[in-house]
Amino acid sequence: MGDSRTLLEQSARLWLRAYPRRWRFSCGEDLVGTLLDLAGPDARTVRLRDGLSVLWAGWALRFREHPPLLPWLRYRLFGADLPVDYRVWMIDDLLGRLHALRWFVAYLVLLVVSMGMFFGVVGDLDVWTQMLSGWPWWVAFGVLSTVVGPRYSARKVWRKHVSGWVPPELRPRRQRAEAVRELAEFRAASGYEGPSSPLARG
């Protein structure tokens, strides 16, 4: 029964990833409990209908909070700041584990589209086709960039637009304990009791 309950909870949390990161930390436990109740005591996974409802609601929220195209492109490609209304979205994006991959894909898509337009205008699409034929090298470069420097661009944008203090999630592994200690000292000195870092809890 315990294993079944664990599998059911894992299923619920998997569906919950449709919601933005900060929402999962603040309200996720309530929705997980609701999904477990709806599934029933003998269920091993969340019902498909309930999971799809969560998926739809989560992605609808992400769509509503997403910045407009032009500010998003400036942010994604050049690290530009976003309007205040989308600052929380930006923080979520920077702290996300796939930030480096999203950053690389945006650059790759822009390169492919812009080069396609250029060679289309000059009437020499063969060169563009040859570039596309080298896609395994692009994929390898993307994987390498997300493994070697997965948080570099996120740290850079964070320091520029959010804060000089970098949270544990964006620091190299050897510096994460120091970040948790700094946050604890700040809370002790200021009396601030905000949400803790997931690394600090783990």
Tab-separated table of C-alpha atoms in Angstrom:
chain	number	residue	atom	x	y	z
A	1	MET	CA	0.000	0.000	0.000
A	2	GLY	CA	2.885	2.324	0.831
A	3	ASP	CA	4.509	1.756	-2.567
A	4	SER	CA	1.188	2.411	-4.294
A	5	ARG	CA	0.769	5.660	-2.381
A	6	THR	CA	4.292	6.747	-3.285
A	7	LEU	CA	3.667	6.008	-6.975
A	8	LEU	CA	0.393	7.907	-6.844
A	9	GLU	CA	2.040	10.951	-5.271
A	10	GLN	CA	4.833	10.867	-7.849
A	11	SER	CA	2.208	10.774	-10.569
A	12	ALA	CA	0.449	13.801	-9.054
A	13	ARG	CA	3.688	15.788	-8.815
A	14	LEU	CA	4.548	14.936	-12.402
A	15	TRP	CA	1.273	16.436	-13.637
A	16	LEU	CA	1.845	19.412	-11.339
A	17	ARG	CA	4.944	20.404	-13.275
A	18	ALA	CA	2.602	21.989	-15.808
A	19	TYR	CA	2.344	24.904	-13.368
A	20	PRO	CA	5.035	27.578	-12.944
A	21	ARG	CA	7.772	26.851	-10.452
A	22	ARG	CA	6.812	29.431	-7.806
A	23	TRP	CA	3.178	28.262	-7.920
A	24	ARG	CA	4.264	24.691	-7.214
A	25	PHE	CA	6.229	25.798	-4.176
A	26	SER	CA	3.424	27.966	-2.752
A	27	CYS	CA	0.275	26.000	-3.648
A	28	GLY	CA	1.460	22.671	-4.995
A	29	GLU	CA	0.888	20.622	-1.848
A	30	ASP	CA	-2.807	21.543	-1.820
A	31	LEU	CA	-3.296	20.410	-5.408
A	32	VAL	CA	-1.333	17.209	-4.811
A	33	GLY	CA	-3.667	16.425	-1.911
A	34	THR	CA	-6.696	17.114	-4.077
A	35	LEU	CA	-5.427	14.807	-6.832
A	36	LEU	CA	-4.758	12.048	-4.312
A	37	ASP	CA	-8.273	12.373	-2.906
A	38	LEU	CA	-9.823	12.305	-6.376
A	39	ALA	CA	-7.814	9.226	-7.338
A	40	GLY	CA	-9.116	7.187	-4.422
A	41	PRO	CA	-7.341	4.967	-1.879
A	42	ASP	CA	-6.596	2.059	-4.229
A	43	ALA	CA	-5.380	4.044	-7.246
A	44	ARG	CA	-1.781	3.727	-8.397
A	45	THR	CA	-1.702	6.833	-10.590
A	46	VAL	CA	-3.713	10.002	-11.054
A	47	ARG	CA	-6.747	9.601	-13.292
A	48	LEU	CA	-6.020	10.720	-16.841
A	49	ARG	CA	-8.974	13.103	-16.841
A	50	ASP	CA	-7.745	14.829	-13.671
A	51	GLY	CA	-4.182	14.946	-14.949
A	52	LEU	CA	-5.228	16.541	-18.224
A	53	SER	CA	-7.250	19.126	-16.326
A	54	VAL	CA	-4.155	20.046	-14.323
A	55	LEU	CA	-2.066	20.134	-17.505
A	56	TRP	CA	-4.549	22.448	-19.221
A	57	ALA	CA	-4.848	24.800	-16.238
A	58	GLY	CA	-1.095	24.925	-15.661
A	59	TRP	CA	-0.187	25.694	-19.245
A	60	ALA	CA	-3.010	28.239	-19.499
A	61	LEU	CA	-1.473	30.032	-16.499
A	62	ARG	CA	1.968	29.901	-18.095
A	63	PHE	CA	0.549	31.345	-21.327
A	64	ARG	CA	-1.185	34.217	-19.501
A	65	GLU	CA	1.981	35.123	-17.612
A	66	HIS	CA	4.345	34.844	-20.592
A	67	PRO	CA	5.898	38.143	-21.780
A	68	PRO	CA	4.959	39.536	-25.202
A	69	LEU	CA	7.050	38.373	-28.147
A	70	LEU	CA	9.433	41.315	-28.604
A	71	PRO	CA	10.368	41.827	-24.915
A	72	TRP	CA	10.743	38.050	-24.604
A	73	LEU	CA	13.080	37.882	-27.609
A	74	ARG	CA	15.238	40.701	-26.219
A	75	TYR	CA	15.411	38.925	-22.884
A	76	ARG	CA	16.075	35.472	-24.292
A	77	LEU	CA	18.649	36.466	-26.893
A	78	PHE	CA	20.398	39.448	-25.312
A	79	GLY	CA	19.674	39.149	-21.584
A	80	ALA	CA	17.639	42.366	-21.576
A	81	ASP	CA	15.400	43.216	-18.645
A	82	LEU	CA	11.653	42.616	-18.786
A	83	PRO	CA	8.850	44.992	-17.737
A	84	VAL	CA	7.964	44.883	-14.050
A	85	ASP	CA	4.786	42.913	-14.758
A	86	TYR	CA	6.893	39.996	-15.994
A	87	ARG	CA	9.694	40.114	-13.419
A	88	VAL	CA	8.324	37.144	-11.491
A	89	TRP	CA	8.130	35.146	-14.729
A	90	MET	CA	11.778	36.010	-15.393
A	91	ILE	CA	12.844	34.810	-11.942
A	92	ASP	CA	11.014	31.537	-12.532
A	93	ASP	CA	12.754	31.145	-15.881
A	94	LEU	CA	16.213	31.875	-14.490
A	95	LEU	CA	15.794	29.397	-11.638
A	96	GLY	CA	14.434	26.678	-13.904
A	97	ARG	CA	16.699	23.696	-14.529
A	98	LEU	CA	16.271	23.930	-18.310
A	99	HIS	CA	17.168	27.611	-18.635
A	100	ALA	CA	20.417	26.874	-20.486
A	101	LEU	CA	18.598	24.589	-22.919
A	102	ARG	CA	15.875	27.191	-23.594
A	103	TRP	CA	18.566	29.811	-24.141
A	104	PHE	CA	20.427	27.606	-26.637
A	105	VAL	CA	17.272	26.610	-28.537
A	106	ALA	CA	16.243	30.262	-28.916
A	107	TYR	CA	19.614	31.143	-30.426
A	108	LEU	CA	19.533	28.113	-32.698
A	109	VAL	CA	16.048	28.878	-34.001
A	110	LEU	CA	16.973	32.520	-34.617
A	111	LEU	CA	20.100	31.441	-36.504
A	112	VAL	CA	18.261	28.932	-38.679
A	113	VAL	CA	15.433	31.333	-39.516
A	114	SER	CA	17.641	34.366	-40.181
A	115	MET	CA	20.084	32.407	-42.341
A	116	GLY	CA	17.190	30.842	-44.241
A	117	MET	CA	15.759	34.290	-44.972
A	118	PHE	CA	19.168	35.614	-46.028
A	119	PHE	CA	19.987	32.778	-48.415
A	120	GLY	CA	16.412	32.838	-49.678
A	121	VAL	CA	16.821	36.493	-50.657
A	122	VAL	CA	20.168	35.927	-52.373
A	123	GLY	CA	18.791	32.833	-54.081
A	124	ASP	CA	21.281	30.304	-52.715
A	125	LEU	CA	19.357	27.965	-50.458
A	126	ASP	CA	21.851	25.165	-51.049
A	127	VAL	CA	24.208	26.712	-48.492
A	128	TRP	CA	21.372	26.886	-45.962
A	129	THR	CA	20.494	23.261	-46.661
A	130	GLN	CA	24.114	22.252	-46.065
A	131	MET	CA	24.042	24.105	-42.748
A	132	LEU	CA	20.947	22.170	-41.715
A	133	SER	CA	22.605	18.896	-42.662
A	134	GLY	CA	25.096	19.496	-39.855
A	135	TRP	CA	22.373	19.305	-37.195
A	136	PRO	CA	24.180	16.582	-35.165
A	137	TRP	CA	26.969	19.088	-34.478
A	138	TRP	CA	24.448	21.689	-33.336
A	139	VAL	CA	22.815	19.175	-31.032
A	140	ALA	CA	26.191	18.139	-29.618
A	141	PHE	CA	27.123	21.773	-29.025
A	142	GLY	CA	23.809	22.381	-27.269
A	143	VAL	CA	24.259	19.383	-24.997
A	144	LEU	CA	27.828	20.428	-24.220
A	145	SER	CA	26.825	24.000	-23.406
A	146	THR	CA	24.070	22.884	-21.036
A	147	VAL	CA	26.418	20.450	-19.262
A	148	VAL	CA	29.584	22.580	-19.012
A	149	GLY	CA	27.972	25.918	-18.167
A	150	PRO	CA	24.338	25.200	-17.293
A	151	ARG	CA	23.898	28.227	-15.015
A	152	TYR	CA	26.348	30.729	-16.457
A	153	SER	CA	23.898	32.794	-18.515
A	154	ALA	CA	21.249	32.627	-15.775
A	155	ARG	CA	23.713	33.926	-13.152
A	156	LYS	CA	24.742	36.738	-15.452
A	157	VAL	CA	21.167	37.910	-16.062
A	158	TRP	CA	20.270	37.459	-12.376
A	159	ARG	CA	23.112	39.714	-11.197
A	160	LYS	CA	22.251	42.300	-13.833
A	161	HIS	CA	18.495	42.567	-13.327
A	162	VAL	CA	17.469	40.853	-10.073
A	163	SER	CA	20.036	40.971	-7.288
A	164	GLY	CA	23.730	40.884	-6.484
A	165	TRP	CA	23.042	37.939	-4.190
A	166	VAL	CA	22.805	34.761	-6.251
A	167	PRO	CA	20.553	31.966	-4.900
A	168	PRO	CA	21.894	28.433	-4.367
A	169	GLU	CA	20.152	27.071	-7.459
A	170	LEU	CA	22.298	29.275	-9.728
A	171	ARG	CA	25.657	28.818	-8.013
A	172	PRO	CA	28.309	26.196	-8.735
A	173	ARG	CA	27.789	23.167	-6.534
A	174	ARG	CA	30.753	23.977	-4.289
A	175	GLN	CA	29.239	27.390	-3.440
A	176	ARG	CA	25.670	26.328	-2.690
A	177	ALA	CA	26.172	25.668	1.014
A	178	GLU	CA	27.619	29.177	1.340
A	179	ALA	CA	24.528	30.657	-0.302
A	180	VAL	CA	22.235	28.792	2.099
A	181	ARG	CA	24.293	30.064	5.047
A	182	GLU	CA	24.148	33.651	3.760
A	183	LEU	CA	20.377	33.421	3.428
A	184	ALA	CA	20.028	32.047	6.965
A	185	GLU	CA	22.191	34.869	8.330
A	186	PHE	CA	20.117	37.448	6.473
A	187	ARG	CA	16.901	36.055	7.921
A	188	ALA	CA	18.336	35.976	11.413
A	189	ALA	CA	19.494	39.597	11.154
A	190	SER	CA	16.373	40.978	9.472
A	191	GLY	CA	13.611	38.807	10.911
A	192	TYR	CA	12.425	38.044	7.385
A	193	GLU	CA	10.652	34.695	7.096
A	194	GLY	CA	10.098	34.176	3.375
A	195	PRO	CA	9.948	30.890	1.475
A	196	SER	CA	13.139	28.909	1.823
A	197	SER	CA	15.202	27.562	-1.021
A	198	PRO	CA	14.418	23.961	-1.994
A	199	LEU	CA	18.136	23.256	-1.626
A	200	ALA	CA	18.066	24.545	1.922
A	201	ARG	CA	15.205	22.181	2.694
A	202	GLY	CA	16.878	19.206	1.019
